[in-house]
Coordinates of C-alpha atoms in Angstrom, one line a residue:
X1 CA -24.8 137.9 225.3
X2 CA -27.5 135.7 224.2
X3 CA -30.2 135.0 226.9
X4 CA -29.9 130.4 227.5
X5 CA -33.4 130.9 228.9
X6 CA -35.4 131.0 225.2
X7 CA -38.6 130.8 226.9
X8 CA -38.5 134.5 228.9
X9 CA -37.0 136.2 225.2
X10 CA -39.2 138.9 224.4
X11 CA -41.3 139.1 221.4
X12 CA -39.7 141.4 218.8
X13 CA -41.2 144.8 218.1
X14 CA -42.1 145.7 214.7
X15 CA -43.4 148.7 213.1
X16 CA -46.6 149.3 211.2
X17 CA -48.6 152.2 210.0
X18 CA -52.0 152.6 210.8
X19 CA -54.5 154.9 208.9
X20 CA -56.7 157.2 211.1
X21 CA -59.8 158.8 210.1
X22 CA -63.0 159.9 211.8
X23 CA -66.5 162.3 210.4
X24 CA -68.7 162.5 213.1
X25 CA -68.4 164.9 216.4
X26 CA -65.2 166.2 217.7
X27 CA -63.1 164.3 215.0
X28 CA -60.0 165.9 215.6
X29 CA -60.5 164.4 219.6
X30 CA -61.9 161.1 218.2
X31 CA -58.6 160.7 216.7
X32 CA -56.0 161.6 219.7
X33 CA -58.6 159.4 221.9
X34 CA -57.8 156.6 219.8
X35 CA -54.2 157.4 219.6
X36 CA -54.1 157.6 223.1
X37 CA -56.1 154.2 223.6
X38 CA -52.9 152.6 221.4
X39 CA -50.0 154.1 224.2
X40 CA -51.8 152.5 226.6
X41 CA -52.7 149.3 225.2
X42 CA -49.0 149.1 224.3
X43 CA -49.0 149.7 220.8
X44 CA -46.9 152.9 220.4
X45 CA -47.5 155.8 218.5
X46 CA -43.9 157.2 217.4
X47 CA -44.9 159.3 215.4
X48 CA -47.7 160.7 213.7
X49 CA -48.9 162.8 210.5
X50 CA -50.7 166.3 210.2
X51 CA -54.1 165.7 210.1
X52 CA -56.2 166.5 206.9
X53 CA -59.5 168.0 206.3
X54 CA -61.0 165.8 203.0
X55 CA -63.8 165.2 201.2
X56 CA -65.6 162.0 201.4
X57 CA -65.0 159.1 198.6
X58 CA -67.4 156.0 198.0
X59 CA -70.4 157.6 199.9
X60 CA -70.3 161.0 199.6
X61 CA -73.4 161.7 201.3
X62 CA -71.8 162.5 204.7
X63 CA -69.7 165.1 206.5
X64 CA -66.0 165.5 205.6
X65 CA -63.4 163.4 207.3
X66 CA -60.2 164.2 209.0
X67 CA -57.8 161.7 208.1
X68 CA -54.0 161.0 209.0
X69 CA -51.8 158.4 210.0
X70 CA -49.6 157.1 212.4
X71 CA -46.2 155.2 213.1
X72 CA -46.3 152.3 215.7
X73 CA -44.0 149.8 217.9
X74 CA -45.7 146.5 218.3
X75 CA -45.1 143.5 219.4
X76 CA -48.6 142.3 218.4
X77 CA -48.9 140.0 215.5
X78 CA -51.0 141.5 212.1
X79 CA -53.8 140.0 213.3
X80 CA -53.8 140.7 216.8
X81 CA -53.1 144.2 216.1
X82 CA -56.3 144.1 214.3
X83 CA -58.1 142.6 216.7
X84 CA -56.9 145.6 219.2
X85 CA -57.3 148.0 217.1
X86 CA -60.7 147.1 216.5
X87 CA -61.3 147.1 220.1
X88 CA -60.6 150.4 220.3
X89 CA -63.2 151.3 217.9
X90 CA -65.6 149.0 219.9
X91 CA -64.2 151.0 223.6
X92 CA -65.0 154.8 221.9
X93 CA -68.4 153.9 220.7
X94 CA -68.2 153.3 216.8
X95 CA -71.2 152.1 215.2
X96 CA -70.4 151.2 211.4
X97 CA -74.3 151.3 210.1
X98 CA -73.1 151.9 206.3
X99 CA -69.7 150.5 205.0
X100 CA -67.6 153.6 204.0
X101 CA -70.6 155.8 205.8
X102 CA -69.9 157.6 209.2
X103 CA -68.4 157.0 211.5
X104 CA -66.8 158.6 214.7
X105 CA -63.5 156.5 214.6
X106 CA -61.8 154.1 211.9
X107 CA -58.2 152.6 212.2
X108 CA -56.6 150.7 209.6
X109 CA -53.4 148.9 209.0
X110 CA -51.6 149.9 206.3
X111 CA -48.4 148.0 206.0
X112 CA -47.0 146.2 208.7
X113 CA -42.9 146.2 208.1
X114 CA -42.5 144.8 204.7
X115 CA -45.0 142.2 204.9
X116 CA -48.0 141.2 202.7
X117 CA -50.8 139.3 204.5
X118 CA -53.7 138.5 202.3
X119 CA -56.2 136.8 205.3
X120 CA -60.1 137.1 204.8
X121 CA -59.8 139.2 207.4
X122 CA -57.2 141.3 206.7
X123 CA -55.3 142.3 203.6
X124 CA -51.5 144.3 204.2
X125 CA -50.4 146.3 202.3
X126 CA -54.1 147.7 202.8
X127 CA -56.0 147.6 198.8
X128 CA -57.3 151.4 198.9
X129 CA -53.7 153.0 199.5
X130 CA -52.7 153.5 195.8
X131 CA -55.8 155.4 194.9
X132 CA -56.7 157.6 197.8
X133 CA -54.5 160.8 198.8
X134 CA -56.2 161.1 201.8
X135 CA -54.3 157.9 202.8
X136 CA -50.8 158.3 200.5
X137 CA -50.4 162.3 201.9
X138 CA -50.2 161.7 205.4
X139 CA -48.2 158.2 204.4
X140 CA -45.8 160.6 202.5
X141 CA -45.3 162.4 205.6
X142 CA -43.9 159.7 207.7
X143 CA -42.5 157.7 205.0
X144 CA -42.2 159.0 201.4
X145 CA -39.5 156.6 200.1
X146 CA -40.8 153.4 201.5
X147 CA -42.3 151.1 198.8
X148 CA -46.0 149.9 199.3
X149 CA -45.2 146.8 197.3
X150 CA -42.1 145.0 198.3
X151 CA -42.4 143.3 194.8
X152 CA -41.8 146.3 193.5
X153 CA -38.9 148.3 195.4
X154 CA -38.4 150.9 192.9
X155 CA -41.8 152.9 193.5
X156 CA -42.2 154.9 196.5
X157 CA -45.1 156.2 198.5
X158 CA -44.0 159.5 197.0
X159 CA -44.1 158.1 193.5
X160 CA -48.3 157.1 193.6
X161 CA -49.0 160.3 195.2
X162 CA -47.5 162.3 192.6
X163 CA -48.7 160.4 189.7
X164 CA -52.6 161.2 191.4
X165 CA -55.0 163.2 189.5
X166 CA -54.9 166.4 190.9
X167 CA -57.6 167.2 193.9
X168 CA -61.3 169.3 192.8
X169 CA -60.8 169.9 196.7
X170 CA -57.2 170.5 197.9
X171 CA -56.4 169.2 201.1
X172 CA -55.7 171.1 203.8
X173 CA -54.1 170.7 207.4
X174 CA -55.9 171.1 210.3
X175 CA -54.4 171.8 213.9
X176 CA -56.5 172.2 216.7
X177 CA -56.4 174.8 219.1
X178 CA -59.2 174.3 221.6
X179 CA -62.7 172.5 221.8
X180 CA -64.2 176.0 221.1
X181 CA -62.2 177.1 218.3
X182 CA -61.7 175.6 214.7
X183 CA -58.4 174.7 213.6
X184 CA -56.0 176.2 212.0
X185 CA -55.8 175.2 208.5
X186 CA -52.7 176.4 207.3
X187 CA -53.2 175.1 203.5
X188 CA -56.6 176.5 203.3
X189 CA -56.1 179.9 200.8
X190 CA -59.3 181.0 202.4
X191 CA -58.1 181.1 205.8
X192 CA -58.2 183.9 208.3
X193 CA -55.1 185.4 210.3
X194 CA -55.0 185.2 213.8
X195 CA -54.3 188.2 215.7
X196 CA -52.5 187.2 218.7
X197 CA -52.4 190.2 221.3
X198 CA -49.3 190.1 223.7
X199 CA -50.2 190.8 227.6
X200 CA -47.0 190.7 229.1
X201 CA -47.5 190.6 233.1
X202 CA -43.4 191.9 233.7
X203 CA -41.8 195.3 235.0
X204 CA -38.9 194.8 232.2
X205 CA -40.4 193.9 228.7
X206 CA -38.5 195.2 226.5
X207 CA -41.5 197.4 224.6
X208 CA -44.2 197.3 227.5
X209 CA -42.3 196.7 230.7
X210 CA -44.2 197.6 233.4
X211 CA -47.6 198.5 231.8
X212 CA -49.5 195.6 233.8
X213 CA -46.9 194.1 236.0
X214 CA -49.0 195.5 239.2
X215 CA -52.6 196.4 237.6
X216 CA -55.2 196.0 239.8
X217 CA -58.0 193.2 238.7
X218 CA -60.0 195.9 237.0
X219 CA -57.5 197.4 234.9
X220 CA -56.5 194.8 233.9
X221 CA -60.0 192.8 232.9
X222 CA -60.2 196.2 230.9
X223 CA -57.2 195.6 229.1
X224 CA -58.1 192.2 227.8
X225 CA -61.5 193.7 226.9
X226 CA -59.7 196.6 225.1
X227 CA -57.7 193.9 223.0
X228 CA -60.7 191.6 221.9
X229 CA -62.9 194.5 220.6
X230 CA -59.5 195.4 218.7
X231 CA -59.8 192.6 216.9
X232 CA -57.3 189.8 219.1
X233 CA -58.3 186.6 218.2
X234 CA -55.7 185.4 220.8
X235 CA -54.2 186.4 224.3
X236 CA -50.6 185.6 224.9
X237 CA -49.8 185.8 228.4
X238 CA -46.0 186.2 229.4
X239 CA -44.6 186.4 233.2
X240 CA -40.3 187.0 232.3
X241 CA -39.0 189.2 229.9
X242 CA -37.0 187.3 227.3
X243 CA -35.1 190.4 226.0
X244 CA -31.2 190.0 226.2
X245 CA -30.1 191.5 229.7
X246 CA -32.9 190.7 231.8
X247 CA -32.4 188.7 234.6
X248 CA -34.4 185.4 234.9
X249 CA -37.4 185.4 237.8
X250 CA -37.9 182.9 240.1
X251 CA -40.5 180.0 239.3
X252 CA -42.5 181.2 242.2
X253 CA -42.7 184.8 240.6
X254 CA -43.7 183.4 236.9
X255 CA -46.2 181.5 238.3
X256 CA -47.8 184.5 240.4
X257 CA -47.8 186.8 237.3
X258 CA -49.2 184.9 234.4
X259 CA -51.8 182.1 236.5
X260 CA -54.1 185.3 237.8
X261 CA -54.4 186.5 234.4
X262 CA -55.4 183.2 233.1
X263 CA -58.0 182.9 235.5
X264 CA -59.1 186.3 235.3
X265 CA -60.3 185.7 231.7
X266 CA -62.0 181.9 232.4
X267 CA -63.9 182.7 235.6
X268 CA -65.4 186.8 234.9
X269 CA -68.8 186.3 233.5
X270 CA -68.1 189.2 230.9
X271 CA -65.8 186.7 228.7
X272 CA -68.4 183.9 229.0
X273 CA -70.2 184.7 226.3
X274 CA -67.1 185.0 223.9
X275 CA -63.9 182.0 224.6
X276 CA -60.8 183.5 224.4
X277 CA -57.9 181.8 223.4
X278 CA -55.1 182.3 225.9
X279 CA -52.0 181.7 225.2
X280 CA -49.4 181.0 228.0
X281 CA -45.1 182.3 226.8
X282 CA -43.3 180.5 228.8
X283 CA -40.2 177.8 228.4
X284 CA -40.9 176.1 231.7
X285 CA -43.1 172.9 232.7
X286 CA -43.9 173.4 235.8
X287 CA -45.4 176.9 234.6
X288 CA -47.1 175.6 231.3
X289 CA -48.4 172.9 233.6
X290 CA -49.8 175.0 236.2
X291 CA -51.4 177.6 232.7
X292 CA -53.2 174.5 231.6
X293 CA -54.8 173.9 234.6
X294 CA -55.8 177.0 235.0
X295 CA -57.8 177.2 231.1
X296 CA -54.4 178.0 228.5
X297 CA -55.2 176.2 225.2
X298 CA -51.5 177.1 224.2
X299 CA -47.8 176.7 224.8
X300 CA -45.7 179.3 223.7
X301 CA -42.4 178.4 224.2
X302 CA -39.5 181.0 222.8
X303 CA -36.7 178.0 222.9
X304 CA -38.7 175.4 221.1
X305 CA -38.7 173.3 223.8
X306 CA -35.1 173.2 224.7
X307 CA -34.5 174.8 228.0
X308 CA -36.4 172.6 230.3
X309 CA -36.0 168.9 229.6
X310 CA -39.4 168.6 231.2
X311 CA -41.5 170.7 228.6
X312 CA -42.1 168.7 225.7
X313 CA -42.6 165.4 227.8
X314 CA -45.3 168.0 230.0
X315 CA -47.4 169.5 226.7
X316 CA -47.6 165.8 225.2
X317 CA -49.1 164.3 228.5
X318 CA -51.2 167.3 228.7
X319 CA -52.5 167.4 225.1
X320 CA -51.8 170.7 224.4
X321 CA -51.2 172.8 221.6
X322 CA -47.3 174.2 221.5
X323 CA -45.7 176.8 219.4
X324 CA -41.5 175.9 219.0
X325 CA -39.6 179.0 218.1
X326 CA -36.6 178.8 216.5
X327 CA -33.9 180.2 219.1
X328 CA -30.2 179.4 219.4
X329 CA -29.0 179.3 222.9
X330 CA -30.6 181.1 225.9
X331 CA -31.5 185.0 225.3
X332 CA -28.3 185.6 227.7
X333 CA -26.3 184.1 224.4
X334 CA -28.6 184.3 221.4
X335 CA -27.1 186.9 220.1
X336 CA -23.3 185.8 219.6
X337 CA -25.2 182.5 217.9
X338 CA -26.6 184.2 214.8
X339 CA -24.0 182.8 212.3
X340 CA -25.7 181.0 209.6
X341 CA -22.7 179.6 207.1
X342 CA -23.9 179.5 203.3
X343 CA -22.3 175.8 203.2
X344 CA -25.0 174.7 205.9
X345 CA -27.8 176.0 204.0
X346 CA -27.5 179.8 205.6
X347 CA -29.9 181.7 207.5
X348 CA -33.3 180.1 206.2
X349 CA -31.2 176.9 205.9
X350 CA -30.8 176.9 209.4
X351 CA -33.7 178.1 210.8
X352 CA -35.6 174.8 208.6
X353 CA -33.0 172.4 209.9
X354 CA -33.0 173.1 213.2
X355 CA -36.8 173.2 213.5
X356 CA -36.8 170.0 211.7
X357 CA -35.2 169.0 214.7
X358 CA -37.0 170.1 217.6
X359 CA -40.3 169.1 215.4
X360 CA -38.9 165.4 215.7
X361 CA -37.6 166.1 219.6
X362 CA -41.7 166.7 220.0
X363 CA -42.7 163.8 218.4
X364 CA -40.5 161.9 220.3
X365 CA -41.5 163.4 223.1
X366 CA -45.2 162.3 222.6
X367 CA -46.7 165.2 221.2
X368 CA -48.7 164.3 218.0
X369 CA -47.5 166.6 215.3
X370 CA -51.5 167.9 214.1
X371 CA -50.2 170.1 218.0
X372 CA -47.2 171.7 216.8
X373 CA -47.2 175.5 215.5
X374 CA -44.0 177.0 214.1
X375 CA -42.0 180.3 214.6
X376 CA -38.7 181.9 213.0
X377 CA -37.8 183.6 215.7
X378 CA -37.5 187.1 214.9
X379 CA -35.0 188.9 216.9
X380 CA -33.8 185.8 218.6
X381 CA -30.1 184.6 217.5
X382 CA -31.2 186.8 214.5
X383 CA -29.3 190.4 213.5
X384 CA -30.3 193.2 212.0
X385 CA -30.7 192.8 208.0
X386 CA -31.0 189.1 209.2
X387 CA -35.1 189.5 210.4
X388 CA -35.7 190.9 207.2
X389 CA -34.5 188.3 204.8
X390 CA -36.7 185.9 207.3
X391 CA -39.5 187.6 206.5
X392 CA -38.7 187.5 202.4
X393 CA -38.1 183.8 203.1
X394 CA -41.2 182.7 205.0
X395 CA -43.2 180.8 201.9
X396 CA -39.4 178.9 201.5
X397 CA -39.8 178.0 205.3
X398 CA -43.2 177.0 204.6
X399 CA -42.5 175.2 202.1
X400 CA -39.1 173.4 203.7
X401 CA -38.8 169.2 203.4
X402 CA -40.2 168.0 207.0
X403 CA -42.4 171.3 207.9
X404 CA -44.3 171.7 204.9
X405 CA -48.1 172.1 205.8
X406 CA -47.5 173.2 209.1
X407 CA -49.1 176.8 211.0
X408 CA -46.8 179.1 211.4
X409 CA -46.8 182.2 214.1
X410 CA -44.7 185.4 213.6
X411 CA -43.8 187.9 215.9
X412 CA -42.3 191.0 214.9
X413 CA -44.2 193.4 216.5
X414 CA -42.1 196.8 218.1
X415 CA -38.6 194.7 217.3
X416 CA -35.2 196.2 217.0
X417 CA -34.9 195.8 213.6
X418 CA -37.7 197.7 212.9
X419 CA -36.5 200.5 215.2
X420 CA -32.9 200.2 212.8
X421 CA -34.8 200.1 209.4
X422 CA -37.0 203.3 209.9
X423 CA -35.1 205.2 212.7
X424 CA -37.4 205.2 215.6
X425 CA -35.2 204.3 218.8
X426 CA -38.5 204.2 220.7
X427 CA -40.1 200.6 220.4
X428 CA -43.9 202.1 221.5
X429 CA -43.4 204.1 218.5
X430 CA -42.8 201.6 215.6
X431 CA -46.3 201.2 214.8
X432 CA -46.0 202.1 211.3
X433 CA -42.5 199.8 210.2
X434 CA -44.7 197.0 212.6
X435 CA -47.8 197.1 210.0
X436 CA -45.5 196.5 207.2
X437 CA -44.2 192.9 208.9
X438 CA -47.1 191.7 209.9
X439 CA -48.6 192.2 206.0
X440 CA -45.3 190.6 204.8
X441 CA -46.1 188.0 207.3
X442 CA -49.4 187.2 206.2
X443 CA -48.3 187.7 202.4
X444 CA -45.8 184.6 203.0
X445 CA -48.7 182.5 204.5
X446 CA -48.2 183.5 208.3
X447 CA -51.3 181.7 210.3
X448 CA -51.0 183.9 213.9
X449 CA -49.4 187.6 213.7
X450 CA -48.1 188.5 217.8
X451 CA -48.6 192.2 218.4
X452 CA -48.5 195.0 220.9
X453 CA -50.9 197.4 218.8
X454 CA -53.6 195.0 218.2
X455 CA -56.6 197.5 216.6
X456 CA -54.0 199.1 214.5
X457 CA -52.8 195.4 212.9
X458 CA -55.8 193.9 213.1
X459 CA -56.9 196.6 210.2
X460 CA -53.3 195.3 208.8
X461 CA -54.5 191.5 208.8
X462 CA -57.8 192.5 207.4
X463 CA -56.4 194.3 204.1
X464 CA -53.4 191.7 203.8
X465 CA -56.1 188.9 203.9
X466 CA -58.0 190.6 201.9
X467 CA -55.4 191.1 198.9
X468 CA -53.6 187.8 199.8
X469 CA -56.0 185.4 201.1
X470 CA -60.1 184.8 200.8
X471 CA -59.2 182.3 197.5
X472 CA -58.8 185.2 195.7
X473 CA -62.4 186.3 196.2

C-alpha cells in the first residue's frame, strides 16, 4: 500500500562501492576505523573485500599500501556521500601533504549503482579503476560481472583485470591477527606456517583428556612455556571436548576452564617479553566474548558459526579474528551427515559450498571478510578415506570461486583416520602418520597447522616450508 503522506517517504537506499586504502601506521586498523566510522554514520558496509598488500603506483617513494574495497547501503546522494566520506578522513587525522603520497586513510567512490557523474568534484565511475589491480582485485571480489561502464554492458570487472599486465609484485592477502603480530598473507609463497599448539583445559578430549583439566597454575604456566620453545607460534585454548559422545558442559564450566588460562599467559611477567597468540575453541558467544576480554586475538569456532545465533553477530562487534570450520550438524550428529553426492559437487564440492555460505552468513553478520580464516574440518561430518582426499584437495579448496585468497587452518593432529591408515589404536601415539598431514597440509598451502606434538611438527613445518615455501629460495 502506497504511503498518501509523500512528504514522510523515505529516501531510497542505493548501493555504491567505495575503494579503501591506507600506507602509514596500523593500516590494516586505519581501514576497519574507517569502515567502522561508515556503520555509524549510516552508510553501511555489507560487505567487504580481502585486503591487499601492494606496491605503490604514481609516487613510489613511500611505504606499501593495503588496499580493498567495500559494498555500501546509502541513502546519501553521490555527492553527499563524498562529502562524508571525506569527513571521515578529516575525523581519523589524514593529512594529504603530496597527492598520491601517504597517507593514513583514503576512501574513494567507485561506482555508485549504475550511474556516471562527471562533477569537478567528483567523477563515478572513478578514472583510475581500469588501470590499477589494486582497485579491479578487490572490485572482482565483490562484483566480478558488473560492468564499470554502463555504455558498455558487455565488459565486466573481471574482463579489465584479466586483460592487465601481469604484476612484477604479486599481490598478496593480508588478515590480521593481532596488533603485535603481522598478518597472515596467505598468497605470499614466502610465507611462514603457523604452528598452532592445542591446550585443551577438559577431563574427556579425545587424545589429551585430562592432561590439564585440574593443573595447578604452575604446571600449567610450564606447559605453555614448554609449547612456545617447541616452536608454537599459537595457543589454542579449548574448555568442552568436541569428540562424538561427549556430553556438552555447562556455560559456567566453559567459562571456568578456558578464562584462567587466558589470563595466565597475559598477566605472568615471563610471557611479557614474547606476545602469544591465544586462541580461544569455542562455538559460544557468551564464552568468545568473555576470551576477548580477557586478551584472545582469535575465535575458533568448530561449527563455523552456526550453533549459537549470537556468535558471528558477537566476533563482528568485537573485531575479532574467527576461524569457520566446516562441520555438518552438531558433533552429536556429524557423523551420519558425511554424505557428499557427486551430482552436488562431492566431498570437496561440499565442503567449498557450504563455506561459501557461512563466509557470506559472516559478512552479513558484520564481520569484514580481511577477519575470516578457513578450515575443512577434518574428522568432522568427515569418514575415514574421506580426511584423506581433503587433504589431496586442499590447493582445489584454496583455489574454490568465493574463498580464493583466503588463510586456511588444518587440524589433523592424533585423528582417527590417522589411527585407521597406519594401525595405531592409541591417538598419543600417532606422531609419525601426524607429521605426514601436517606436510601435506602445508604442501597444499595450509597457513596455521593445530597440533598436540608441537616440537615434533614444528621440525615438520620447518622442512615442508622449506621444500614448499621460502619462494623457492
Amino acid at each position: 500500500m502506497s504511503n498518501s503522506n509523500s512528504g514522510s517517504a523515505l529516501p531510497p537506499t542505493r548501493t555504491a562501492y567505495i575503494a579503501l586504502g591506507s600506507n602509514l601506521g596500523d593500516r590494516i586498523g586505519w581501514i576497519e576505523k574507517a569502515c567502522n566510522e561508515m556503520d555509524a554514520r549510516g552508510i553501511r558496509v555489507r560487505r567487504t573485500s580481502s585486503l591487499w598488500e601492494t606496491e605503490p603506483m604514481y609516487v613510489l617513494d613511500q611505504d606499501r599500501f593495503v588496499n580493498g574495497a567495500c559494498e555500501v547501503e546509502t541513502t546519501l546522494e553521490p555527492l553527499a556521500l563524498l562529502d562524508a566520506l571525506q569527513d571521515i578522513e578529516r575525523a581519523l587525522g589524514r593529512a594529504k601533504a603530496v597527492d598520491k603520497g601517504p597517507r593514513n586513510i583514503d576512501l574513494d567512490i567507485l561506482l555508485y549503482e549504475n550511474l556516471a557523474v562527471n562533477h569537478a568534484r567528483l567523477t563515478i565511475p572513478h578514472i583510475g579503476i581500469r588501470e590499477r589491480e589494486f582497485v579491479l582485485r578487490p572490485l572482482a571480489e565483490l562484483v566480478p560481472d558488473k560492468p564499470i561502464d554502463p555504455s558498455r554492458p558487455w565488459r565486466v570487472i573481471a574482463d579489465y583485470l584479466a586483460a592487465l599486465p601481469p604484476s612484477p609484485t604479486p599481490l598478496t592477502t593480508m588478515t590480521p591477527l593481532s596488533p603485535h603480530h603481522p598478518p597472515i598473507q596467505a598468497l605470499n609463497p614466502a610465507r611462514k606456517t603457523h604452528v598452532m599448539a592445542i591446550l585443551n583445559i577438559t577431563p574427556d578430549s579425545f587424545s589429551d583428556g585430562g592432561d590439564l583439566a585440574l593443573a595447578p597454575t604452575a604446571r600449567l604456566a610450564e606447559t605453555i612455556g614448554a609449547l612456545l620453545d617447541a616452536g608454537a607460534t599459537m595457543i589454542d585454548i579449548g574448555g568442552q571436548s568436541t569428540a562424538p559422545g561427549n556430553p556438552e558442559v555447562p556455560l559456567a564450566e566453559e567459562l571456568a576452564r578456558v578464562l584462567p588460562a587466558i589470563r595466565l599467559i597475559r598477566t605472568l611477567p615471563r610471557f611479557a617479553a614474547r606476545p602469544v597468540l591465544i586462541s580461544v575453541d569455542t562455538y559460544r558467544a557468551r564464552v568468545a566474548e568473555a576470551a576477548v576480554a580477557a586478551g584472545a586475538d582469535i575465535v575458533n569456532d568448530v561449527s563455523g558459526g552456526a550453533l549459537d545465533p549470537a556468535m558471528l553477530p558477537t566476533v563482528a562487534r568485537l573485531g575479532a579474528t574467527i576461524c569457520l570450520m566446516h562441520m555438518r550438524g552438531t558433533p552429536a550428529t556429524m557423523n551420519a551427515l558425511a554424505v557428499y553426492p557427486a551430482e552436488t559437487g562431492g566431498l570437496i564440492g561440499g565442503i567449498g559450498r557450504e563455506l561459501v555460505a557461512r563466509v557470506a552468513a559472516a559478512e552479513a553478520a558484520g564481520i569484514r571478510r580481511w577477519r575470516v580464516v578457513l578450515d575443512p574440518g577434518l574428522g568432522f561430518a568427515k569418514l575415514g578415506p574421506q580426511n584423506v582426499r581433503v587433504l589431496r584437495g586442499l590447493e582445489e579448496l584454496r583455489a574454490w570461486p568465493g574463498l580464493a585468497g583466503m588463510p586456511w587452518l588444518v587440524g589433523s593432529s592424533r585423528k582417527s583416520f590417522i589411527g585407521k591408515v597406519t594401525g595405531v589404536p592409541t591417538p598419543r601415539e600417532r606422531i609419525w602418520g601426524t607429521a605426514a598431514t601436517v606436510a601435506a597440509a602445508v604442501q597444499g598451502g595450509a597457513d596455521v597447522v593445530r597440533v598436540h606434538d608441537v616440537r615434533e611438527m614444528a621440525q615438520v613445518v620447518a622442512m615442508a616450508d622449506a621444500i614448499w615455501r621460502y619462494g623457492g629460495r
